[in-house]
Amino acid sequence: KNEVEQSPQNLTAQEGEFITINCSYSVGISALHWLQQHPGGGIVSLFMLSSGKKKHGRLIATINIQEKHSSLHITASHPRDSAVYICAVRRGSNYKLTFGKGTLLTVNP
Amino acid sequence: GAGVSQSPRYKVAKRGQDVALRCDPISGHVSLFWYQQALGQGPEFLTYFQNEAQLDKSGLPSDRFFAERPEGSVSTLKIQRTQQEDSAVYLCASTAANTDTQYFGPGTRLTVL
């Protein structure tokens, strides 16, 4: 079993829909990252969480440490949100990240 | 430049060839990471530098893989005697001191024929 599991693997939505991507992990962590990867490579860091909730524009990330679960929400989705969303965890003071396989989001106009 | 750059962006190698992949981190960034991303998978950790010191190389898949960062800035990932299973995107990321946010380069897509 991978240390970091994401669901769903693929998600197709219509423009304007509310999107939820889930991440579960099986180890103790010091931080969880959500990243966005567009076709062609480029990975951008969206959030880093160690507790609670963070919001940036239409993106919201939450984490429940006790349940070892995090969610990434996108409100009022737009075709430009189409990308792979990756969850990654950091254990302890080590900077090494362990990544999930990613969720491919396609938002249709 | 403003971001992390990697070169070449694409590399095609014949099986058995040696390749060298370059990463230019953001100026002043202390930490540098190399990751390997197979098609349809998330990135996997290869190695980590703090300045010129390679503090963790536990993710390097074999002794054919070697990374260096001799002056604490530019880093090179070298793969000797490439094999088909080495085909992947190789990502580099850097972070400033005492921060967690990793800034990723665009990656080098390596195809071994």
JSON list of C-alpha atoms in Angstrom, two decimals:
[
{"chain": "A", "resi": 1, "resn": "LYS", "atom": "CA", "xyz": [0.00, 0.00, 0.00]},
{"chain": "A", "resi": 2, "resn": "ASN", "atom": "CA", "xyz": [1.38, 3.42, -0.94]},
{"chain": "A", "resi": 3, "resn": "GLU", "atom": "CA", "xyz": [2.01, 5.80, 1.91]},
{"chain": "A", "resi": 4, "resn": "VAL", "atom": "CA", "xyz": [-0.03, 8.47, 0.10]},
{"chain": "A", "resi": 5, "resn": "GLU", "atom": "CA", "xyz": [-3.26, 7.60, -1.68]},
{"chain": "A", "resi": 6, "resn": "GLN", "atom": "CA", "xyz": [-5.31, 10.01, -3.74]},
{"chain": "A", "resi": 7, "resn": "SER", "atom": "CA", "xyz": [-8.86, 9.74, -5.01]},
{"chain": "A", "resi": 8, "resn": "PRO", "atom": "CA", "xyz": [-10.26, 9.90, -7.52]},
{"chain": "A", "resi": 9, "resn": "GLN", "atom": "CA", "xyz": [-7.51, 9.14, -10.05]},
{"chain": "A", "resi": 10, "resn": "ASN", "atom": "CA", "xyz": [-9.45, 10.94, -12.77]},
{"chain": "A", "resi": 11, "resn": "LEU", "atom": "CA", "xyz": [-12.16, 13.55, -12.45]},
{"chain": "A", "resi": 12, "resn": "THR", "atom": "CA", "xyz": [-14.18, 15.26, -15.16]},
{"chain": "A", "resi": 13, "resn": "ALA", "atom": "CA", "xyz": [-16.37, 18.24, -14.31]},
{"chain": "A", "resi": 14, "resn": "GLN", "atom": "CA", "xyz": [-18.39, 20.92, -16.00]},
{"chain": "A", "resi": 15, "resn": "GLU", "atom": "CA", "xyz": [-17.35, 24.52, -15.67]},
{"chain": "A", "resi": 16, "resn": "GLY", "atom": "CA", "xyz": [-18.73, 26.01, -12.47]},
{"chain": "A", "resi": 17, "resn": "GLU", "atom": "CA", "xyz": [-18.91, 22.77, -10.51]},
{"chain": "A", "resi": 18, "resn": "PHE", "atom": "CA", "xyz": [-17.47, 22.34, -7.02]},
{"chain": "A", "resi": 19, "resn": "ILE", "atom": "CA", "xyz": [-14.52, 19.95, -7.05]},
{"chain": "A", "resi": 20, "resn": "THR", "atom": "CA", "xyz": [-13.14, 17.81, -4.23]},
{"chain": "A", "resi": 21, "resn": "ILE", "atom": "CA", "xyz": [-9.92, 15.80, -4.41]},
{"chain": "A", "resi": 22, "resn": "ASN", "atom": "CA", "xyz": [-8.98, 13.57, -1.49]},
{"chain": "A", "resi": 23, "resn": "CYS", "atom": "CA", "xyz": [-5.66, 12.48, -0.03]},
{"chain": "A", "resi": 24, "resn": "SER", "atom": "CA", "xyz": [-5.12, 9.85, 2.65]},
{"chain": "A", "resi": 25, "resn": "TYR", "atom": "CA", "xyz": [-1.78, 8.96, 4.17]},
{"chain": "A", "resi": 26, "resn": "SER", "atom": "CA", "xyz": [-0.64, 6.16, 6.43]},
{"chain": "A", "resi": 27, "resn": "VAL", "atom": "CA", "xyz": [2.34, 7.67, 8.26]},
{"chain": "A", "resi": 28, "resn": "GLY", "atom": "CA", "xyz": [2.88, 10.42, 10.78]},
{"chain": "A", "resi": 29, "resn": "ILE", "atom": "CA", "xyz": [3.62, 13.67, 9.02]},
{"chain": "A", "resi": 30, "resn": "SER", "atom": "CA", "xyz": [4.85, 17.14, 9.83]},
{"chain": "A", "resi": 31, "resn": "ALA", "atom": "CA", "xyz": [3.32, 18.79, 6.75]},
{"chain": "A", "resi": 32, "resn": "LEU", "atom": "CA", "xyz": [1.20, 18.06, 3.72]},
{"chain": "A", "resi": 33, "resn": "HIS", "atom": "CA", "xyz": [1.55, 19.79, 0.37]},
{"chain": "A", "resi": 34, "resn": "TRP", "atom": "CA", "xyz": [-0.87, 20.19, -2.50]},
{"chain": "A", "resi": 35, "resn": "LEU", "atom": "CA", "xyz": [0.74, 20.78, -5.88]},
{"chain": "A", "resi": 36, "resn": "GLN", "atom": "CA", "xyz": [-0.53, 21.44, -9.38]},
{"chain": "A", "resi": 37, "resn": "GLN", "atom": "CA", "xyz": [1.09, 19.99, -12.48]},
{"chain": "A", "resi": 38, "resn": "HIS", "atom": "CA", "xyz": [0.20, 21.18, -15.95]},
{"chain": "A", "resi": 39, "resn": "PRO", "atom": "CA", "xyz": [0.91, 19.15, -19.09]},
{"chain": "A", "resi": 40, "resn": "GLY", "atom": "CA", "xyz": [4.55, 19.47, -20.04]},
{"chain": "A", "resi": 41, "resn": "GLY", "atom": "CA", "xyz": [5.92, 19.26, -16.54]},
{"chain": "A", "resi": 42, "resn": "GLY", "atom": "CA", "xyz": [5.71, 22.43, -14.50]},
{"chain": "A", "resi": 43, "resn": "ILE", "atom": "CA", "xyz": [4.80, 21.76, -10.88]},
{"chain": "A", "resi": 44, "resn": "VAL", "atom": "CA", "xyz": [3.53, 24.62, -8.75]},
{"chain": "A", "resi": 45, "resn": "SER", "atom": "CA", "xyz": [3.09, 24.49, -5.00]},
{"chain": "A", "resi": 46, "resn": "LEU", "atom": "CA", "xyz": [-0.47, 25.42, -4.00]},
{"chain": "A", "resi": 47, "resn": "PHE", "atom": "CA", "xyz": [-0.60, 24.87, -0.25]},
{"chain": "A", "resi": 48, "resn": "MET", "atom": "CA", "xyz": [1.38, 23.57, 2.65]},
{"chain": "A", "resi": 49, "resn": "LEU", "atom": "CA", "xyz": [-0.67, 22.47, 5.65]},
{"chain": "A", "resi": 50, "resn": "SER", "atom": "CA", "xyz": [0.11, 21.11, 9.07]},
{"chain": "A", "resi": 51, "resn": "SER", "atom": "CA", "xyz": [-3.34, 21.66, 10.55]},
{"chain": "A", "resi": 52, "resn": "GLY", "atom": "CA", "xyz": [-6.73, 23.19, 9.85]},
{"chain": "A", "resi": 53, "resn": "LYS", "atom": "CA", "xyz": [-7.62, 24.91, 6.64]},
{"chain": "A", "resi": 54, "resn": "LYS", "atom": "CA", "xyz": [-6.12, 27.30, 4.10]},
{"chain": "A", "resi": 55, "resn": "LYS", "atom": "CA", "xyz": [-7.79, 29.29, 1.33]},
{"chain": "A", "resi": 56, "resn": "HIS", "atom": "CA", "xyz": [-6.34, 30.98, -1.71]},
{"chain": "A", "resi": 57, "resn": "GLY", "atom": "CA", "xyz": [-8.78, 32.40, -4.20]},
{"chain": "A", "resi": 58, "resn": "ARG", "atom": "CA", "xyz": [-11.08, 29.60, -5.35]},
{"chain": "A", "resi": 59, "resn": "LEU", "atom": "CA", "xyz": [-8.91, 26.91, -3.77]},
{"chain": "A", "resi": 60, "resn": "ILE", "atom": "CA", "xyz": [-9.42, 25.56, -0.27]},
{"chain": "A", "resi": 61, "resn": "ALA", "atom": "CA", "xyz": [-7.31, 22.90, 1.43]},
{"chain": "A", "resi": 62, "resn": "THR", "atom": "CA", "xyz": [-8.19, 21.14, 4.66]},
{"chain": "A", "resi": 63, "resn": "ILE", "atom": "CA", "xyz": [-6.41, 18.57, 6.76]},
{"chain": "A", "resi": 64, "resn": "ASN", "atom": "CA", "xyz": [-7.53, 16.27, 9.58]},
{"chain": "A", "resi": 65, "resn": "ILE", "atom": "CA", "xyz": [-4.42, 15.04, 11.35]},
{"chain": "A", "resi": 66, "resn": "GLN", "atom": "CA", "xyz": [-6.27, 12.47, 13.49]},
{"chain": "A", "resi": 67, "resn": "GLU", "atom": "CA", "xyz": [-7.90, 10.88, 10.45]},
{"chain": "A", "resi": 68, "resn": "LYS", "atom": "CA", "xyz": [-4.75, 11.25, 8.29]},
{"chain": "A", "resi": 69, "resn": "HIS", "atom": "CA", "xyz": [-6.79, 12.85, 5.53]},
{"chain": "A", "resi": 70, "resn": "SER", "atom": "CA", "xyz": [-6.70, 16.03, 3.49]},
{"chain": "A", "resi": 71, "resn": "SER", "atom": "CA", "xyz": [-8.99, 17.47, 0.85]},
{"chain": "A", "resi": 72, "resn": "LEU", "atom": "CA", "xyz": [-8.46, 20.03, -1.88]},
{"chain": "A", "resi": 73, "resn": "HIS", "atom": "CA", "xyz": [-11.57, 21.88, -2.99]},
{"chain": "A", "resi": 74, "resn": "ILE", "atom": "CA", "xyz": [-12.02, 24.07, -6.04]},
{"chain": "A", "resi": 75, "resn": "THR", "atom": "CA", "xyz": [-15.05, 26.33, -6.11]},
{"chain": "A", "resi": 76, "resn": "ALA", "atom": "CA", "xyz": [-16.58, 27.58, -9.38]},
{"chain": "A", "resi": 77, "resn": "SER", "atom": "CA", "xyz": [-14.24, 25.41, -11.44]},
{"chain": "A", "resi": 78, "resn": "HIS", "atom": "CA", "xyz": [-12.92, 26.71, -14.74]},
{"chain": "A", "resi": 79, "resn": "PRO", "atom": "CA", "xyz": [-11.30, 24.96, -17.73]},
{"chain": "A", "resi": 80, "resn": "ARG", "atom": "CA", "xyz": [-7.97, 26.55, -16.79]},
{"chain": "A", "resi": 81, "resn": "ASP", "atom": "CA", "xyz": [-8.09, 24.50, -13.57]},
{"chain": "A", "resi": 82, "resn": "SER", "atom": "CA", "xyz": [-7.55, 21.39, -15.70]},
{"chain": "A", "resi": 83, "resn": "ALA", "atom": "CA", "xyz": [-4.31, 19.84, -14.48]},
{"chain": "A", "resi": 84, "resn": "VAL", "atom": "CA", "xyz": [-2.95, 17.03, -12.33]},
{"chain": "A", "resi": 85, "resn": "TYR", "atom": "CA", "xyz": [-3.26, 17.73, -8.61]},
{"chain": "A", "resi": 86, "resn": "ILE", "atom": "CA", "xyz": [-0.71, 16.00, -6.42]},
{"chain": "A", "resi": 87, "resn": "CYS", "atom": "CA", "xyz": [-0.67, 15.48, -2.67]},
{"chain": "A", "resi": 88, "resn": "ALA", "atom": "CA", "xyz": [2.70, 15.08, -0.96]},
{"chain": "A", "resi": 89, "resn": "VAL", "atom": "CA", "xyz": [3.67, 14.56, 2.68]},
{"chain": "A", "resi": 90, "resn": "ARG", "atom": "CA", "xyz": [6.75, 15.43, 4.70]},
{"chain": "A", "resi": 91, "resn": "ARG", "atom": "CA", "xyz": [7.78, 13.31, 7.66]},
{"chain": "A", "resi": 92, "resn": "GLY", "atom": "CA", "xyz": [9.49, 14.88, 10.64]},
{"chain": "A", "resi": 93, "resn": "SER", "atom": "CA", "xyz": [12.30, 17.29, 10.02]},
{"chain": "A", "resi": 94, "resn": "ASN", "atom": "CA", "xyz": [13.39, 15.59, 6.81]},
{"chain": "A", "resi": 95, "resn": "TYR", "atom": "CA", "xyz": [12.64, 17.73, 3.79]},
{"chain": "A", "resi": 96, "resn": "LYS", "atom": "CA", "xyz": [12.00, 14.67, 1.64]},
{"chain": "A", "resi": 97, "resn": "LEU", "atom": "CA", "xyz": [8.49, 14.57, 0.19]},
{"chain": "A", "resi": 98, "resn": "THR", "atom": "CA", "xyz": [6.50, 11.40, -0.54]},
{"chain": "A", "resi": 99, "resn": "PHE", "atom": "CA", "xyz": [4.02, 11.98, -3.35]},
{"chain": "A", "resi": 100, "resn": "GLY", "atom": "CA", "xyz": [0.68, 10.52, -4.30]},
{"chain": "A", "resi": 101, "resn": "LYS", "atom": "CA", "xyz": [0.09, 9.48, -7.89]},
{"chain": "A", "resi": 102, "resn": "GLY", "atom": "CA", "xyz": [-1.98, 12.54, -8.64]},
{"chain": "A", "resi": 103, "resn": "THR", "atom": "CA", "xyz": [-5.55, 13.26, -9.70]},
{"chain": "A", "resi": 104, "resn": "LEU", "atom": "CA", "xyz": [-6.14, 14.28, -13.30]},
{"chain": "A", "resi": 105, "resn": "LEU", "atom": "CA", "xyz": [-8.82, 16.96, -13.36]},
{"chain": "A", "resi": 106, "resn": "THR", "atom": "CA", "xyz": [-10.52, 17.96, -16.60]},
{"chain": "A", "resi": 107, "resn": "VAL", "atom": "CA", "xyz": [-12.96, 20.84, -16.51]},
{"chain": "A", "resi": 108, "resn": "ASN", "atom": "CA", "xyz": [-15.09, 21.14, -19.62]},
{"chain": "A", "resi": 109, "resn": "PRO", "atom": "CA", "xyz": [-16.58, 24.46, -20.75]},
{"chain": "B", "resi": 1, "resn": "GLY", "atom": "CA", "xyz": [16.58, 33.86, -13.92]},
{"chain": "B", "resi": 2, "resn": "ALA", "atom": "CA", "xyz": [13.51, 34.00, -11.72]},
{"chain": "B", "resi": 3, "resn": "GLY", "atom": "CA", "xyz": [12.81, 30.29, -11.51]},
{"chain": "B", "resi": 4, "resn": "VAL", "atom": "CA", "xyz": [14.43, 26.88, -11.52]},
{"chain": "B", "resi": 5, "resn": "SER", "atom": "CA", "xyz": [15.72, 25.92, -14.94]},
{"chain": "B", "resi": 6, "resn": "GLN", "atom": "CA", "xyz": [16.67, 22.52, -16.27]},
{"chain": "B", "resi": 7, "resn": "SER", "atom": "CA", "xyz": [18.48, 21.44, -19.38]},
{"chain": "B", "resi": 8, "resn": "PRO", "atom": "CA", "xyz": [18.07, 19.79, -21.70]},
{"chain": "B", "resi": 9, "resn": "ARG", "atom": "CA", "xyz": [14.27, 19.76, -21.69]},
{"chain": "B", "resi": 10, "resn": "TYR", "atom": "CA", "xyz": [14.24, 16.59, -23.78]},
{"chain": "B", "resi": 11, "resn": "LYS", "atom": "CA", "xyz": [16.89, 13.93, -24.14]},
{"chain": "B", "resi": 12, "resn": "VAL", "atom": "CA", "xyz": [16.82, 10.81, -26.25]},
{"chain": "B", "resi": 13, "resn": "ALA", "atom": "CA", "xyz": [19.54, 8.30, -25.50]},
{"chain": "B", "resi": 14, "resn": "LYS", "atom": "CA", "xyz": [20.41, 4.91, -26.85]},
{"chain": "B", "resi": 15, "resn": "ARG", "atom": "CA", "xyz": [20.54, 2.14, -24.30]},
{"chain": "B", "resi": 16, "resn": "GLY", "atom": "CA", "xyz": [23.98, 2.07, -22.78]},
{"chain": "B", "resi": 17, "resn": "GLN", "atom": "CA", "xyz": [24.76, 5.76, -23.29]},
{"chain": "B", "resi": 18, "resn": "ASP", "atom": "CA", "xyz": [25.66, 8.06, -20.42]},
{"chain": "B", "resi": 19, "resn": "VAL", "atom": "CA", "xyz": [23.56, 11.19, -19.90]},
{"chain": "B", "resi": 20, "resn": "ALA", "atom": "CA", "xyz": [23.97, 14.32, -17.79]},
{"chain": "B", "resi": 21, "resn": "LEU", "atom": "CA", "xyz": [21.02, 16.42, -16.70]},
{"chain": "B", "resi": 22, "resn": "ARG", "atom": "CA", "xyz": [21.52, 19.93, -15.38]},
{"chain": "B", "resi": 23, "resn": "CYS", "atom": "CA", "xyz": [19.58, 21.92, -12.81]},
{"chain": "B", "resi": 24, "resn": "ASP", "atom": "CA", "xyz": [20.00, 25.64, -12.12]},
{"chain": "B", "resi": 25, "resn": "PRO", "atom": "CA", "xyz": [18.17, 26.41, -8.87]},
{"chain": "B", "resi": 26, "resn": "ILE", "atom": "CA", "xyz": [16.85, 29.78, -7.82]},
{"chain": "B", "resi": 27, "resn": "SER", "atom": "CA", "xyz": [19.80, 31.95, -6.83]},
{"chain": "B", "resi": 28, "resn": "GLY", "atom": "CA", "xyz": [20.52, 31.69, -3.11]},
{"chain": "B", "resi": 29, "resn": "HIS", "atom": "CA", "xyz": [18.39, 28.61, -2.53]},
{"chain": "B", "resi": 30, "resn": "VAL", "atom": "CA", "xyz": [20.11, 26.30, -0.10]},
{"chain": "B", "resi": 31, "resn": "SER", "atom": "CA", "xyz": [18.30, 23.02, -0.67]},
{"chain": "B", "resi": 32, "resn": "LEU", "atom": "CA", "xyz": [18.06, 21.15, -3.94]},
{"chain": "B", "resi": 33, "resn": "PHE", "atom": "CA", "xyz": [16.11, 17.99, -4.71]},
{"chain": "B", "resi": 34, "resn": "TRP", "atom": "CA", "xyz": [16.04, 15.60, -7.65]},
{"chain": "B", "resi": 35, "resn": "TYR", "atom": "CA", "xyz": [12.92, 13.55, -8.40]},
{"chain": "B", "resi": 36, "resn": "GLN", "atom": "CA", "xyz": [12.06, 10.91, -10.99]},
{"chain": "B", "resi": 37, "resn": "GLN", "atom": "CA", "xyz": [8.54, 10.88, -12.40]},
{"chain": "B", "resi": 38, "resn": "ALA", "atom": "CA", "xyz": [7.44, 7.90, -14.48]},
{"chain": "B", "resi": 39, "resn": "LEU", "atom": "CA", "xyz": [4.49, 8.29, -16.83]},
{"chain": "B", "resi": 40, "resn": "GLY", "atom": "CA", "xyz": [1.23, 8.48, -14.94]},
{"chain": "B", "resi": 41, "resn": "GLN", "atom": "CA", "xyz": [2.92, 8.44, -11.54]},
{"chain": "B", "resi": 42, "resn": "GLY", "atom": "CA", "xyz": [3.78, 10.98, -8.91]},
{"chain": "B", "resi": 43, "resn": "PRO", "atom": "CA", "xyz": [7.38, 12.12, -8.53]},
{"chain": "B", "resi": 44, "resn": "GLU", "atom": "CA", "xyz": [9.69, 9.92, -6.48]},
{"chain": "B", "resi": 45, "resn": "PHE", "atom": "CA", "xyz": [12.55, 11.26, -4.43]},
{"chain": "B", "resi": 46, "resn": "LEU", "atom": "CA", "xyz": [16.05, 10.59, -5.70]},
{"chain": "B", "resi": 47, "resn": "THR", "atom": "CA", "xyz": [18.46, 12.77, -3.73]},
{"chain": "B", "resi": 48, "resn": "TYR", "atom": "CA", "xyz": [18.79, 15.92, -1.63]},
{"chain": "B", "resi": 49, "resn": "PHE", "atom": "CA", "xyz": [21.53, 18.54, -1.28]},
{"chain": "B", "resi": 50, "resn": "GLN", "atom": "CA", "xyz": [22.00, 21.21, 1.30]},
{"chain": "B", "resi": 51, "resn": "ASN", "atom": "CA", "xyz": [24.47, 23.59, -0.28]},
{"chain": "B", "resi": 52, "resn": "GLU", "atom": "CA", "xyz": [27.19, 21.34, -1.70]},
{"chain": "B", "resi": 53, "resn": "ALA", "atom": "CA", "xyz": [26.57, 18.48, 0.72]},
{"chain": "B", "resi": 54, "resn": "GLN", "atom": "CA", "xyz": [24.56, 15.52, -0.49]},
{"chain": "B", "resi": 55, "resn": "LEU", "atom": "CA", "xyz": [22.63, 14.70, 2.69]},
{"chain": "B", "resi": 56, "resn": "ASP", "atom": "CA", "xyz": [20.34, 12.01, 1.34]},
{"chain": "B", "resi": 57, "resn": "LYS", "atom": "CA", "xyz": [20.79, 9.80, -1.70]},
{"chain": "B", "resi": 58, "resn": "SER", "atom": "CA", "xyz": [18.54, 6.99, -0.56]},
{"chain": "B", "resi": 59, "resn": "GLY", "atom": "CA", "xyz": [16.26, 7.30, -3.58]},
{"chain": "B", "resi": 60, "resn": "LEU", "atom": "CA", "xyz": [18.89, 6.75, -6.25]},
{"chain": "B", "resi": 61, "resn": "PRO", "atom": "CA", "xyz": [17.77, 3.49, -7.88]},
{"chain": "B", "resi": 62, "resn": "SER", "atom": "CA", "xyz": [21.22, 2.08, -8.62]},
{"chain": "B", "resi": 63, "resn": "ASP", "atom": "CA", "xyz": [24.90, 2.91, -8.64]},
{"chain": "B", "resi": 64, "resn": "ARG", "atom": "CA", "xyz": [24.46, 4.02, -12.25]},
{"chain": "B", "resi": 65, "resn": "PHE", "atom": "CA", "xyz": [22.90, 7.20, -10.87]},
{"chain": "B", "resi": 66, "resn": "PHE", "atom": "CA", "xyz": [25.15, 9.91, -9.52]},
{"chain": "B", "resi": 67, "resn": "ALA", "atom": "CA", "xyz": [24.41, 13.51, -8.52]},
{"chain": "B", "resi": 68, "resn": "GLU", "atom": "CA", "xyz": [26.67, 16.38, -7.59]},
{"chain": "B", "resi": 69, "resn": "ARG", "atom": "CA", "xyz": [26.45, 20.03, -6.63]},
{"chain": "B", "resi": 70, "resn": "PRO", "atom": "CA", "xyz": [30.10, 20.99, -6.23]},
{"chain": "B", "resi": 71, "resn": "GLU", "atom": "CA", "xyz": [29.71, 24.73, -5.58]},
{"chain": "B", "resi": 72, "resn": "GLY", "atom": "CA", "xyz": [26.34, 24.65, -3.87]},
{"chain": "B", "resi": 73, "resn": "SER", "atom": "CA", "xyz": [24.41, 26.06, -6.81]},
{"chain": "B", "resi": 74, "resn": "VAL", "atom": "CA", "xyz": [24.12, 24.19, -10.13]},
{"chain": "B", "resi": 75, "resn": "SER", "atom": "CA", "xyz": [23.54, 20.46, -9.84]},
{"chain": "B", "resi": 76, "resn": "THR", "atom": "CA", "xyz": [24.07, 17.66, -12.32]},
{"chain": "B", "resi": 77, "resn": "LEU", "atom": "CA", "xyz": [22.37, 14.28, -12.30]},
{"chain": "B", "resi": 78, "resn": "LYS", "atom": "CA", "xyz": [24.35, 11.72, -14.25]},
{"chain": "B", "resi": 79, "resn": "ILE", "atom": "CA", "xyz": [23.05, 8.38, -15.38]},
{"chain": "B", "resi": 80, "resn": "GLN", "atom": "CA", "xyz": [25.57, 5.88, -16.68]},
{"chain": "B", "resi": 81, "resn": "ARG", "atom": "CA", "xyz": [24.80, 3.04, -19.07]},
{"chain": "B", "resi": 82, "resn": "THR", "atom": "CA", "xyz": [21.18, 4.11, -19.45]},
{"chain": "B", "resi": 83, "resn": "GLN", "atom": "CA", "xyz": [18.48, 1.45, -19.60]},
{"chain": "B", "resi": 84, "resn": "GLN", "atom": "CA", "xyz": [14.92, 1.61, -20.87]},
{"chain": "B", "resi": 85, "resn": "GLU", "atom": "CA", "xyz": [13.52, 1.68, -17.35]},
{"chain": "B", "resi": 86, "resn": "ASP", "atom": "CA", "xyz": [15.35, 4.98, -16.79]},
{"chain": "B", "resi": 87, "resn": "SER", "atom": "CA", "xyz": [12.91, 6.66, -19.19]},
{"chain": "B", "resi": 88, "resn": "ALA", "atom": "CA", "xyz": [11.07, 9.26, -17.12]},
{"chain": "B", "resi": 89, "resn": "VAL", "atom": "CA", "xyz": [10.83, 12.96, -16.40]},
{"chain": "B", "resi": 90, "resn": "TYR", "atom": "CA", "xyz": [13.58, 14.10, -14.04]},
{"chain": "B", "resi": 91, "resn": "LEU", "atom": "CA", "xyz": [12.50, 17.03, -11.90]},
{"chain": "B", "resi": 92, "resn": "CYS", "atom": "CA", "xyz": [14.65, 19.37, -9.88]},
{"chain": "B", "resi": 93, "resn": "ALA", "atom": "CA", "xyz": [13.35, 21.56, -7.08]},
{"chain": "B", "resi": 94, "resn": "SER", "atom": "CA", "xyz": [14.94, 24.08, -4.75]},
{"chain": "B", "resi": 95, "resn": "THR", "atom": "CA", "xyz": [14.00, 25.76, -1.50]},
{"chain": "B", "resi": 96, "resn": "ALA", "atom": "CA", "xyz": [15.23, 28.78, 0.39]},
{"chain": "B", "resi": 97, "resn": "ALA", "atom": "CA", "xyz": [16.73, 28.36, 3.86]},
{"chain": "B", "resi": 98, "resn": "ASN", "atom": "CA", "xyz": [14.24, 27.50, 6.61]},
{"chain": "B", "resi": 99, "resn": "THR", "atom": "CA", "xyz": [11.27, 27.23, 4.28]},
{"chain": "B", "resi": 100, "resn": "ASP", "atom": "CA", "xyz": [9.30, 24.25, 3.01]},
{"chain": "B", "resi": 101, "resn": "THR", "atom": "CA", "xyz": [8.00, 25.52, -0.30]},
{"chain": "B", "resi": 102, "resn": "GLN", "atom": "CA", "xyz": [9.75, 23.72, -3.13]},
{"chain": "B", "resi": 103, "resn": "TYR", "atom": "CA", "xyz": [10.08, 25.49, -6.45]},
{"chain": "B", "resi": 104, "resn": "PHE", "atom": "CA", "xyz": [10.16, 23.03, -9.32]},
{"chain": "B", "resi": 105, "resn": "GLY", "atom": "CA", "xyz": [11.89, 23.23, -12.64]},
{"chain": "B", "resi": 106, "resn": "PRO", "atom": "CA", "xyz": [10.13, 22.20, -15.87]},
{"chain": "B", "resi": 107, "resn": "GLY", "atom": "CA", "xyz": [11.85, 18.82, -15.87]},
{"chain": "B", "resi": 108, "resn": "THR", "atom": "CA", "xyz": [13.94, 16.88, -18.36]},
{"chain": "B", "resi": 109, "resn": "ARG", "atom": "CA", "xyz": [12.10, 14.17, -20.25]},
{"chain": "B", "resi": 110, "resn": "LEU", "atom": "CA", "xyz": [14.52, 11.31, -20.83]},
{"chain": "B", "resi": 111, "resn": "THR", "atom": "CA", "xyz": [13.68, 8.63, -23.35]},
{"chain": "B", "resi": 112, "resn": "VAL", "atom": "CA", "xyz": [15.97, 5.64, -23.59]},
{"chain": "B", "resi": 113, "resn": "LEU", "atom": "CA", "xyz": [15.59, 3.64, -26.78]}
]
